[in-house]
Every structure is written in structure tokens, then in C-alpha cells.
Amino acid sequence: MFARAKARGSGGLSAQAKACGSFRIAILLVLTGMVLLAPTGSVAWATDDAVTAEQQIGVTGAAPPGGLLEPILFYAVAMTTVIAALGVCIAKNIVRMAVWLFIALGSVAMLYFLLAADFLGAIQLIVYVGGTLILLIFGVMLTSKSPWVRFEPPKLELIGAAVVCGALLVALCVVLYSAVWPETEGVVPGVSVADLGRRLLTTYLVPFEVAGVLLMIVMVGAAHLARQEK
Amino acid sequence: MTQFSVPWLPRPERGNYGFPAKAVVAAIVLLVVAAVFYWVTNTFLGGRPVAMLLLVAAPILVAIMAAAAAFAVSTWRAWGPILFKTAPFLLIGAVIASCVCVWAANALFEWAREDLVAAAANDPGATTWFNGPLTLDEIVSASPALLPAWISPLIWPLQFPLFRDVVSMTTLIIFFTIVPVFVIWWERKVAGRIQSRLGPMRVGGWHGWAQSPADGIKLVLKEDLVPKEADRILFRLAPYFAIIPAAAAYMALPFGVTYVFRDLDIALVFILALLGIGVVAVIVAGWASNNKWSIYGAMREACQMVSYEIPMGMALLVPVLCVGSLSLREIGEAQAEGWFSWLAFSNPFAFIAFVSYFIASLASCKRAPFDLPEAESELVAGFLTEYSGFRWALFFFAEYAAMFVICGLAVILFLGGWHSPLPASWGAAWGDGILARGLKGVLFSGPIWFVLKGTFFLYVQLWLRWTLPRIRIDQVLYACIQVLLPLTMILVLGSTLWVWAGMSESGAWTVFDRIVTWVLGVVGMIFALGLPAIAAYGFYHRRRLVGSLVIDPLPGS
Amino acid sequence: MLTIGLTHYLLVAAVLFCSGIFTMMTKRNAIGILIGVELVLNSAGVNLVAFDRYLGPGRVDGQIMALFVIVLAAAEAALAVGICINLYKNLATVDVDTAATLRG
């Protein structure tokens, strides 16, 4: 009895040590990843003068394109995205699905950072992860009777869906690889937020306003739908 | 200073300051053995490398380790008592020393950037900054004559961005670790003072300064529990969801013009996004615990966070409007001209926006009076109910780290960032010497001001937590949706009009704007001077307050 | 393999799209279907931003489209969650197959 308790205690300790280690590794990995992923940010400790000096020399980004860094980051992020997307498909529990979706949305934000769309990545994190996902989890919590509620589709349907989606994926890949894209050369500079804002309020003013009106309508509609029945 | 017992360290024995004899004997024996083996391997085995490594190098290594251990133990015996007595001062000294080191490193980096790049640009033969490393000779030729040549290998790594990243990342991780440790101790002290008691006094010696490290060690040693009915994977994953965004938020937070890890164009949005992700951790933790109290806490957190992010973001739009940038560095630099250039005093809307941002930020990092997700009087501990040990500690690390980020945002966006109340232009005449730079860093603008101001607002958060009662969840949501949200909408509209009026550059408006700024600045100054005055009054009369409680007879006695 | 081009991003988006479609086809839970829709919308966003980066450098049209996608997805999710909650109130379940009371 005593020996068992002792063994369990030591197991707990080693698990703790493992938790410490993995925590540090996770922090380091994430920090490194985020650092490398911020393509338009200037190098650390940069001053105004330094930035101009940098521009004179002709380098605009921290991670030079064409190096080994970009492919490594891309493959890591892409793997995470794909695994999370498949996790959403496979997960049976609805909350697990939501957590997989959280990972997928986060890594899509990382893809945006990699594509030099910093603002879009941040907006993806705020609106999707901080807003839409919370809303979904809220819906899950308000509408499920037990934490482990499942709705199992028949097996035949699963196989059918898998076949259809697999065929779709194959078709998309064939199209992708047979398509000829116009070549672009050289370093593509990231777009600044100011450009984005200016374009949004000039060329895209009408869609912008329409989206505002739509959001207003949706707000009223959602409040009406979810109101308390008196 | 009378107590200096740290329970988790062996108490040093008095009078035994000698070198540990056994370890020394062991080391000597091992060295003798190594010599014998050396002779044996050389004579009989022909000096094979593997045998040499195993039979000779290994005993020597062990001997060195034993000697090192003996040295450490003897040092501990001799210096332990002194260390315990002087630990607080050592700690303060270490903090100051690390600040000096960071400052020196920064000065070196600046020098390396400006002068070396200039030298490389003048010399067409030399390789440039990013296209390839400078050689040692080039550094020697580029550096001023005062520097001795042997320093050039030390300067050489400074030219690599990777090296700077490593240095600044290490600094940030250390800061990220120290802030919660310090604030948790401080919070207990503040709580004690507000409740007329002392708070932690024993651990470590001076005012229980070692309470937080001791708690940390206790938490790591606790049993790692996962409830049987919990969703095991999500339960284990949730603390990481909490701490990673909080740590990553430090990446874009500038501590000074040059003291920023990555100076993003969209730093403000980025930090807001990362702080917003933290809510997922709470929800997942509450759900995975499979406990009623946890799920209540998680639902409350979801409501609260989703609703308070809106007024928070809208209040932050006001300084963004005034400066016209989302980059925290630019917003901070726009407030360089002393107290009256700080954005909180630029117009009345910004002044109110600062207050409403502070209220909303309290709610968004779950501080009292909005700490409903972990309301211990109703929900046991809310979403933290089932957590213990290290995972629990991770949630607290994330919370306190996020608190500093929130305060830092308030400081950068409204209260001058890293600038002191004195205008930075006063120091323009002093030139750019290394001494003048240091003096300017202390007097006008430097990370020390940023950390000081941030710490002050941390104190305000602690103060509010131990002063105000917790409000109900319906009151929380009422305060957000029906009070703060319309208020911040009016603020955004008003400050837009204010900035628009300022763009016309008419003389009358400029005078009016200046008068309003002065009035607001004076009001702010009264607040800023009044708080230390009240604190000093309380400190002066602290005996009276505590004494009256202790001496007064209890009713019925 | 080592230069990341447009095709790489489009491939990731294709996988996201197909898994979104699969989720929509197989899940019975209304909110599960919503999650599938979110995946599909995200794949569209990745496509738009990738096209913006590689085919129209210096222009921001793709990013603005992706921005609108995000906004519309948020609006759609808000309404759909409202509908799910109403469904749950009326039928005490969010299984989409049972919500067939209007069928003749």
C-alpha cells in the first residue's frame, strides 16, 4: 500500500516535471514562431535612424525571402492547419470540434502573417477566435443536455461523404497543379494598414457601408431571435 | 530582519565554515585512480581513445564535479547566513544591475548599428550590415581609437539580428516570469495593509519577500490532479491556451522607443487580439473540468469578455484617432513633450476614455470588482475549482502577466508611454554622448518610466480589488451594454469631431484647445499628486491605525 | 519544394475546404454544421489573401475581400447561433434531422 502510494507520488512528480519542461518548450516555440512570423516588423532594438539605414541598404523584412526560414515556417503552420481541419472532421464531441476549430483558426491567422497580411491576421484573431468561436461555444453550452452528447450519422453516409470529399480534394489538386499562374518576381512588400484603410474608405466605401448596415440588421435580428419568451 | 528561515533550503550550520573534507578526499582519490588508469591504458592498451575517455577522462570529470560541489557547499556554509540577511538588497541590486546591463547592451547595439553601418557604407570593400558579417578587422578599423582591439570579438556577434533577438527574448521571458512573482507578493502585502494586518512576514526575511518563490515551489511539488470525469486532454491543454497568448503579447509591447522586441505596424490590434484569445482558455478549462462551478465560471467569463472587449476597443480608438497610427511606438513618441502633451489630457473625451478603458480592462482581465469567473464566495473558485499545482499556477501567471500588459497599454496610449513628465526636448542641447544618453534615459524617456507607470497602475488594480465589493453578473452586463458602450461611442464620435476641428487650424480653436489641455492637465496633476500625498499621510499614521485596532478592547471582553 | 508559392497556400485552403464540406455533410448537430461553414469560409479567406500576395502585389483588394469574409462570417455565426438556440427551445434538441416539422 505504502509502496504504491509512493510510486504514485513520484509519478505525479515526474508528470509535473514534464509539464514544466513542455511548458517552457511550448513558450519558446511559440515565441520563436511569432517572432519569425512577423514579417513587416523591423528588427528588434531598431531606431528611426536605423530603420532608414536599413531601407537605404535595401532590406525591408526581418526574414529574407528565399531563405530556409519561410519554407520551414510554412510547412509547420500548414501541417497544424491541416491536422486541425481533419480533427474537426473526425472529432465526435462537439466541444472537441470547437477546440480543433480554435487551433485551425489560429493557424490560419499564422498563414495570414506569413502572407504579410498582418492586419488581417490580427483581425482574424480578434473577430474569429475572440468573437465567433466564443459565440459557437456559447451555443454549444446552451444547447447540449450532457457534456458528452453525440449525434452519430449512419456509417454508409460517412463513407459516402468521405468519398465525395476525397474526390473533391483530388479534383481541386488536379486543377491547382494544371493551372498556370502569371509569374511574379522579386520581393513583394507587405501592405501597410494605412493603404488598407484608405482603400476601404474610397474604392470600397459602398460595400463597407453595406457591411455596416448588415451588421446592424444582424445585431437586431440575433437579439430578436434569442429573446426571452414572455 | 530577525527571521531568515527559508523552509526549503537547509539551514546553514553555525561555526562549520571548513571545506567539506569527504568531497576533497573523494576528488583526490579519483584523481589518483585516473592517474593509475592512465598508466595502465598507456602501457597495456596502447592508449586507445575510447578507453582513455572511459577510464581516465571520466574519473577526472567526476573529481572536478566533486570539487565543485565541495566548493559550493563550503561557500554556502560561509556565505549562507550573510546571504539571507542581505537577500533583499542583493535582489534590488540584481534588478538595478540587470537594468544597467540592458541599458549598456542597448547602447552597444545602437552604436553597433549606427557607427558600424556608417563605417561599412564608407568603405566599399567591406561587406554590409545584413548582406554578410563584418570581419574582426573591419570592426577594429571602424571602431573609435579608444576601444582596445581585444573587444572586437565581443562586438562581433552584435551585428547579427539573431543575437539581438536572443538577448531581447531572454530579457522578456525573465520579465514575464518576474512580474507575476513580484505582483503576487505585493498583492498580499497590499491586501494585508488594507485590512489592517501585515501580510506575509516570515518567509525569506524582510517582509516575507520569498513568499512567491516558496509558493511556486510548493505548487510544483503538489500532486497533479485530473478529475476522473474530466475531459483529460482539454483539461491539460487549457493552461497553455492561457499562458501562450499572455506571453506572446509582450512581443509587441514597447518598453521604450528602442526597447521593443518586434515593432509592428499594428501592435495595438495585435496585443488586443492576443489578450482576447485568453478567454478560450477559461472556457475550455471550465468545460473540461466537468464541474458545475467551473462551467458557471466559464459562462460568466464568456459573457463578460465578449461584451467588455467592445467598449475597451472603442476607448482605445480615441488615442488612435488623435495620433493617426496603430503602432504603439508612434503613439508613444507623439507624447514626448511632457505632461501636457500626454494624450489623456489632449481633449476631454480622451480623459474620459482613459477612465472607461481602465474599467473595461479590469473586466477583461478578470480583476475585481469583475472577478465573477472565479468568485470564491459563490462558485468555490469558478473555472479554477478543479485545478491544482502547476496548471493552476500557469493560469495565475497568465493573469498577472496580462495585467501588466493592460496597464502598459493604458500608459502608452494615454499617459505618455516611456516619457517622463518633463519635455524630452529639454535634453536636445546635451548632445549624443554616451553619458548624455544615459542621463536623458533617466530624466526624460526610458523604459524605467514605462515600468514605473505600469507598476503604479498595477497598484491601482490591486487597490481596487481589495476595496470594492464584487458586483453581480447582471450588473456587470448592465454596466457594459447600457453604460460603457454608449459612453465610449459618444467618446469616439466626440474625439473625431475634436480632431476634425483641430485640422482647420483656426486661431480661436487652437487657443481653446490649449486651455482645455491645461485644465485637464492640472486636474490630472492634482490626482497624481494627491494619491502619493494620501499614501504618505497613511504611512505616517500607520502605527495609529494598526494600534487602535490592536489596543481597543473587543466587545464583551 | 523550398520556395513557397501560390500553389502551396491554395493546397492548404483546398484541404480546409474539403474538411469543411465533410463536416457539414456528416454532423447532425446544428452547431457542428456551423463549424464546417466556418472552415469553408476560412479556406476562402486564405485563397483571397494568397492571390492578393502572389498575383497582385502592392494591391490590397484580396485582403479587403478577406476582411469582408470575416465580417460576414461573424454576422452569419451570430444569426445561426440565435437560430440554434430557438431550435433548442422549441424542439429540445439541435439535431437537424428532427427539425423537419415543416415537412409535409
PDB file of C-alpha atoms in Angstrom, chain A residues 8-9 12-13 15-24 26-28 30-36 38-51 53-54 57 59 61-63 93-96 99 102-103 106 113 117-126 129-131 133-135 137-138 140-142 144 146-148 191-194 219, chain B residues 102 105-106 109-110 113-114 117 128-131 161 164-165 167-169 171 173 176 219-225 229-234 236-237 240-241 243-244 247-248 251 257-266 269-270 272-274 276-277 279-280 283-284 286-288 290 295 298-299 302-303 306 309 326 329 333 388-391 394 397:
ATOM      1  CA  ARG A   8       2.033   7.231  -7.488  1.00  0.00           C
ATOM      2  CA  GLY A   9       3.502  10.244  -5.785  1.00  0.00           C
ATOM      3  CA  GLY A  12       2.864  12.765 -10.171  1.00  0.00           C
ATOM      4  CA  LEU A  13       6.163  14.491  -9.628  1.00  0.00           C
ATOM      5  CA  ALA A  15       4.447  14.403 -14.633  1.00  0.00           C
ATOM      6  CA  GLN A  16       4.887  17.805 -13.045  1.00  0.00           C
ATOM      7  CA  ALA A  17       8.441  17.998 -14.228  1.00  0.00           C
ATOM      8  CA  LYS A  18       7.237  17.033 -17.680  1.00  0.00           C
ATOM      9  CA  ALA A  19       4.600  19.746 -17.515  1.00  0.00           C
ATOM     10  CA  CYS A  20       7.300  22.291 -16.604  1.00  0.00           C
ATOM     11  CA  GLY A  21       9.501  21.190 -19.453  1.00  0.00           C
ATOM     12  CA  SER A  22       6.803  21.102 -22.053  1.00  0.00           C
ATOM     13  CA  PHE A  23       5.554  24.464 -20.864  1.00  0.00           C
ATOM     14  CA  ARG A  24       8.929  26.032 -21.401  1.00  0.00           C
ATOM     15  CA  ALA A  26       5.884  25.482 -25.806  1.00  0.00           C
ATOM     16  CA  ILE A  27       6.547  29.087 -24.780  1.00  0.00           C
ATOM     17  CA  LEU A  28       9.880  29.121 -26.542  1.00  0.00           C
ATOM     18  CA  VAL A  30       5.519  29.884 -29.820  1.00  0.00           C
ATOM     19  CA  LEU A  31       7.620  32.956 -29.123  1.00  0.00           C
ATOM     20  CA  THR A  32      10.124  31.922 -31.753  1.00  0.00           C
ATOM     21  CA  GLY A  33       7.363  31.220 -34.209  1.00  0.00           C
ATOM     22  CA  MET A  34       5.632  34.511 -33.592  1.00  0.00           C
ATOM     23  CA  VAL A  35       8.911  36.381 -33.892  1.00  0.00           C
ATOM     24  CA  LEU A  36       9.760  34.792 -37.155  1.00  0.00           C
ATOM     25  CA  ALA A  38       6.134  38.957 -38.013  1.00  0.00           C
ATOM     26  CA  PRO A  39       7.433  39.788 -41.456  1.00  0.00           C
ATOM     27  CA  THR A  40       6.894  43.513 -41.689  1.00  0.00           C
ATOM     28  CA  GLY A  41       8.094  44.392 -38.210  1.00  0.00           C
ATOM     29  CA  SER A  42      11.530  45.906 -38.180  1.00  0.00           C
ATOM     30  CA  VAL A  43      14.339  44.224 -36.340  1.00  0.00           C
ATOM     31  CA  ALA A  44      14.455  44.453 -32.590  1.00  0.00           C
ATOM     32  CA  TRP A  45      16.082  47.444 -30.932  1.00  0.00           C
ATOM     33  CA  ALA A  46      15.542  49.396 -34.112  1.00  0.00           C
ATOM     34  CA  THR A  47      15.545  53.167 -34.004  1.00  0.00           C
ATOM     35  CA  ASP A  48      14.128  55.544 -36.533  1.00  0.00           C
ATOM     36  CA  ASP A  49      17.572  56.258 -37.954  1.00  0.00           C
ATOM     37  CA  ALA A  50      18.324  52.584 -38.053  1.00  0.00           C
ATOM     38  CA  VAL A  51      15.165  51.879 -39.997  1.00  0.00           C
ATOM     39  CA  ALA A  53      19.639  52.971 -42.747  1.00  0.00           C
ATOM     40  CA  GLU A  54      18.079  49.585 -43.272  1.00  0.00           C
ATOM     41  CA  ILE A  57      20.649  49.199 -47.768  1.00  0.00           C
ATOM     42  CA  VAL A  59      16.260  45.201 -46.909  1.00  0.00           C
ATOM     43  CA  GLY A  61      11.863  42.441 -43.793  1.00  0.00           C
ATOM     44  CA  ALA A  62      13.286  40.527 -40.862  1.00  0.00           C
ATOM     45  CA  ALA A  63      13.092  37.199 -42.616  1.00  0.00           C
ATOM     46  CA  ASN A  93     -17.621  15.523 -29.312  1.00  0.00           C
ATOM     47  CA  ILE A  94     -18.853  18.980 -30.223  1.00  0.00           C
ATOM     48  CA  VAL A  95     -16.585  20.789 -27.751  1.00  0.00           C
ATOM     49  CA  ARG A  96     -13.570  18.925 -29.083  1.00  0.00           C
ATOM     50  CA  VAL A  99     -11.226  23.354 -29.831  1.00  0.00           C
ATOM     51  CA  PHE A 102      -9.788  27.159 -32.455  1.00  0.00           C
ATOM     52  CA  ILE A 103      -6.447  25.670 -33.476  1.00  0.00           C
ATOM     53  CA  GLY A 106      -5.282  30.358 -35.066  1.00  0.00           C
ATOM     54  CA  PHE A 113       1.044  36.619 -41.021  1.00  0.00           C
ATOM     55  CA  ALA A 117      -1.175  40.406 -44.143  1.00  0.00           C
ATOM     56  CA  ASP A 118      -0.515  41.385 -40.521  1.00  0.00           C
ATOM     57  CA  PHE A 119      -3.664  43.375 -40.003  1.00  0.00           C
ATOM     58  CA  LEU A 120      -5.833  40.636 -41.406  1.00  0.00           C
ATOM     59  CA  GLY A 121      -4.154  38.090 -39.134  1.00  0.00           C
ATOM     60  CA  ALA A 122      -4.807  40.214 -36.075  1.00  0.00           C
ATOM     61  CA  ILE A 123      -8.403  40.797 -37.147  1.00  0.00           C
ATOM     62  CA  GLN A 124      -8.817  37.066 -37.693  1.00  0.00           C
ATOM     63  CA  LEU A 125      -7.660  36.509 -34.119  1.00  0.00           C
ATOM     64  CA  ILE A 126      -9.944  39.191 -32.686  1.00  0.00           C
ATOM     65  CA  VAL A 129     -11.164  33.468 -32.288  1.00  0.00           C
ATOM     66  CA  GLY A 130     -12.256  36.087 -29.795  1.00  0.00           C
ATOM     67  CA  GLY A 131     -15.785  36.529 -31.124  1.00  0.00           C
ATOM     68  CA  LEU A 133     -15.649  30.952 -31.740  1.00  0.00           C
ATOM     69  CA  ILE A 134     -16.815  32.113 -28.319  1.00  0.00           C
ATOM     70  CA  LEU A 135     -20.278  32.519 -29.784  1.00  0.00           C
ATOM     71  CA  ILE A 137     -19.017  27.541 -27.779  1.00  0.00           C
ATOM     72  CA  PHE A 138     -21.758  29.573 -26.147  1.00  0.00           C
ATOM     73  CA  VAL A 140     -22.856  24.528 -27.657  1.00  0.00           C
ATOM     74  CA  MET A 141     -23.161  25.108 -23.950  1.00  0.00           C
ATOM     75  CA  LEU A 142     -26.692  26.470 -24.165  1.00  0.00           C
ATOM     76  CA  SER A 144     -26.430  20.444 -25.146  1.00  0.00           C
ATOM     77  CA  SER A 146     -24.995  16.383 -21.296  1.00  0.00           C
ATOM     78  CA  PRO A 147     -21.333  17.146 -21.817  1.00  0.00           C
ATOM     79  CA  TRP A 148     -20.757  14.060 -23.908  1.00  0.00           C
ATOM     80  CA  VAL A 191       0.770  46.181 -47.429  1.00  0.00           C
ATOM     81  CA  SER A 192       0.511  48.805 -44.713  1.00  0.00           C
ATOM     82  CA  VAL A 193      -2.621  49.284 -42.657  1.00  0.00           C
ATOM     83  CA  ALA A 194      -2.904  52.842 -43.950  1.00  0.00           C
ATOM     84  CA  MET A 219     -27.499  42.522 -34.315  1.00  0.00           C
TER      85      MET A 219
ATOM     86  CA  VAL B 102      20.113  46.049 -20.604  1.00  0.00           C
ATOM     87  CA  ALA B 105      23.549  46.356 -24.261  1.00  0.00           C
ATOM     88  CA  ASN B 106      21.135  48.747 -25.908  1.00  0.00           C
ATOM     89  CA  PHE B 109      23.545  47.857 -30.140  1.00  0.00           C
ATOM     90  CA  GLU B 110      22.781  51.417 -31.120  1.00  0.00           C
ATOM     91  CA  ARG B 113      24.089  49.845 -35.773  1.00  0.00           C
ATOM     92  CA  GLU B 114      24.888  53.467 -36.400  1.00  0.00           C
ATOM     93  CA  VAL B 117      26.918  50.585 -40.581  1.00  0.00           C
ATOM     94  CA  THR B 128      27.444  45.497 -45.296  1.00  0.00           C
ATOM     95  CA  TRP B 129      25.177  45.050 -42.347  1.00  0.00           C
ATOM     96  CA  PHE B 130      22.706  42.432 -43.432  1.00  0.00           C
ATOM     97  CA  ASN B 131      24.384  41.063 -46.506  1.00  0.00           C
ATOM     98  CA  PRO B 161      19.797  40.275 -35.724  1.00  0.00           C
ATOM     99  CA  ARG B 164      19.759  40.730 -30.562  1.00  0.00           C
ATOM    100  CA  ASP B 165      16.600  38.640 -30.762  1.00  0.00           C
ATOM    101  CA  VAL B 167      19.081  38.814 -25.900  1.00  0.00           C
ATOM    102  CA  SER B 168      15.755  40.598 -26.009  1.00  0.00           C
ATOM    103  CA  MET B 169      13.780  37.361 -25.864  1.00  0.00           C
ATOM    104  CA  THR B 171      15.037  39.648 -21.183  1.00  0.00           C
ATOM    105  CA  ILE B 173      10.990  35.911 -20.619  1.00  0.00           C
ATOM    106  CA  PHE B 176       7.411  37.832 -17.865  1.00  0.00           C
ATOM    107  CA  LEU B 219       2.766  24.411  -6.302  1.00  0.00           C
ATOM    108  CA  VAL B 220       5.240  22.472  -8.428  1.00  0.00           C
ATOM    109  CA  LEU B 221       5.543  19.823  -5.734  1.00  0.00           C
ATOM    110  CA  LYS B 222       1.784  19.416  -5.343  1.00  0.00           C
ATOM    111  CA  GLU B 223       0.028  16.372  -6.698  1.00  0.00           C
ATOM    112  CA  ASP B 224      -1.036  16.701 -10.299  1.00  0.00           C
ATOM    113  CA  LEU B 225      -4.752  16.019 -10.256  1.00  0.00           C
ATOM    114  CA  GLU B 229     -14.884  12.557 -15.182  1.00  0.00           C
ATOM    115  CA  ALA B 230     -12.977  15.405 -16.799  1.00  0.00           C
ATOM    116  CA  ASP B 231     -12.100  15.664 -20.458  1.00  0.00           C
ATOM    117  CA  ARG B 232      -8.474  14.811 -19.833  1.00  0.00           C
ATOM    118  CA  ILE B 233      -6.881  16.260 -22.960  1.00  0.00           C
ATOM    119  CA  LEU B 234      -8.699  19.567 -22.869  1.00  0.00           C
ATOM    120  CA  ARG B 236      -4.421  19.535 -19.645  1.00  0.00           C
ATOM    121  CA  LEU B 237      -4.413  21.794 -22.686  1.00  0.00           C
ATOM    122  CA  TYR B 240      -1.296  26.508 -22.211  1.00  0.00           C
ATOM    123  CA  PHE B 241      -4.077  28.289 -24.058  1.00  0.00           C
ATOM    124  CA  ILE B 243      -0.290  31.406 -20.918  1.00  0.00           C
ATOM    125  CA  ILE B 244       0.865  31.408 -24.525  1.00  0.00           C
ATOM    126  CA  ALA B 247       3.494  35.632 -23.146  1.00  0.00           C
ATOM    127  CA  ALA B 248       3.225  36.473 -26.826  1.00  0.00           C
ATOM    128  CA  MET B 251       6.433  40.569 -28.013  1.00  0.00           C
ATOM    129  CA  VAL B 257      11.460  53.637 -28.388  1.00  0.00           C
ATOM    130  CA  THR B 258      14.186  51.112 -28.980  1.00  0.00           C
ATOM    131  CA  TYR B 259      13.218  48.620 -26.310  1.00  0.00           C
ATOM    132  CA  VAL B 260      10.745  46.638 -28.326  1.00  0.00           C
ATOM    133  CA  PHE B 261      11.062  43.107 -29.468  1.00  0.00           C
ATOM    134  CA  ARG B 262       9.153  43.446 -32.718  1.00  0.00           C
ATOM    135  CA  ASP B 263       7.935  46.877 -33.634  1.00  0.00           C
ATOM    136  CA  LEU B 264       4.758  46.002 -35.502  1.00  0.00           C
ATOM    137  CA  ASP B 265       2.692  48.417 -37.543  1.00  0.00           C
ATOM    138  CA  ILE B 266      -0.409  47.050 -35.914  1.00  0.00           C
ATOM    139  CA  VAL B 269      -4.537  45.376 -32.652  1.00  0.00           C
ATOM    140  CA  PHE B 270      -2.089  42.525 -32.224  1.00  0.00           C
ATOM    141  CA  LEU B 272      -5.714  43.226 -28.215  1.00  0.00           C
ATOM    142  CA  ALA B 273      -6.111  40.064 -30.289  1.00  0.00           C
ATOM    143  CA  LEU B 274      -3.784  38.088 -28.058  1.00  0.00           C
ATOM    144  CA  GLY B 276      -8.817  38.356 -26.402  1.00  0.00           C
ATOM    145  CA  ILE B 277      -7.696  34.782 -27.031  1.00  0.00           C
ATOM    146  CA  VAL B 279     -10.925  33.744 -22.879  1.00  0.00           C
ATOM    147  CA  VAL B 280     -10.796  30.477 -24.810  1.00  0.00           C
ATOM    148  CA  ILE B 283     -13.972  28.407 -21.332  1.00  0.00           C
ATOM    149  CA  VAL B 284     -12.099  25.225 -22.199  1.00  0.00           C
ATOM    150  CA  GLY B 286     -14.407  25.328 -17.246  1.00  0.00           C
ATOM    151  CA  TRP B 287     -15.880  22.896 -19.715  1.00  0.00           C
ATOM    152  CA  ALA B 288     -13.221  20.226 -19.377  1.00  0.00           C
ATOM    153  CA  ASN B 290     -16.954  18.789 -15.823  1.00  0.00           C
ATOM    154  CA  ILE B 295     -18.954  25.769 -16.079  1.00  0.00           C
ATOM    155  CA  ALA B 298     -16.643  29.775 -17.783  1.00  0.00           C
ATOM    156  CA  MET B 299     -20.047  31.033 -18.957  1.00  0.00           C
ATOM    157  CA  ALA B 302     -17.512  34.247 -21.902  1.00  0.00           C
ATOM    158  CA  CYS B 303     -20.297  36.812 -21.408  1.00  0.00           C
ATOM    159  CA  VAL B 306     -17.166  39.212 -25.294  1.00  0.00           C
ATOM    160  CA  GLU B 309     -13.958  43.852 -25.491  1.00  0.00           C
ATOM    161  CA  LEU B 326      -1.862  51.824 -34.756  1.00  0.00           C
ATOM    162  CA  ARG B 329       5.895  53.264 -30.910  1.00  0.00           C
ATOM    163  CA  GLU B 333       6.536  59.130 -29.490  1.00  0.00           C
ATOM    164  CA  SER B 388      -4.143  22.406  -8.629  1.00  0.00           C
ATOM    165  CA  GLY B 389      -0.412  22.566  -8.691  1.00  0.00           C
ATOM    166  CA  PHE B 390       1.447  23.754 -11.706  1.00  0.00           C
ATOM    167  CA  ARG B 391      -1.550  24.110 -14.019  1.00  0.00           C
ATOM    168  CA  LEU B 394       0.013  28.784 -15.079  1.00  0.00           C
ATOM    169  CA  PHE B 397       0.968  33.606 -14.326  1.00  0.00           C
TER     170      PHE B 397
END
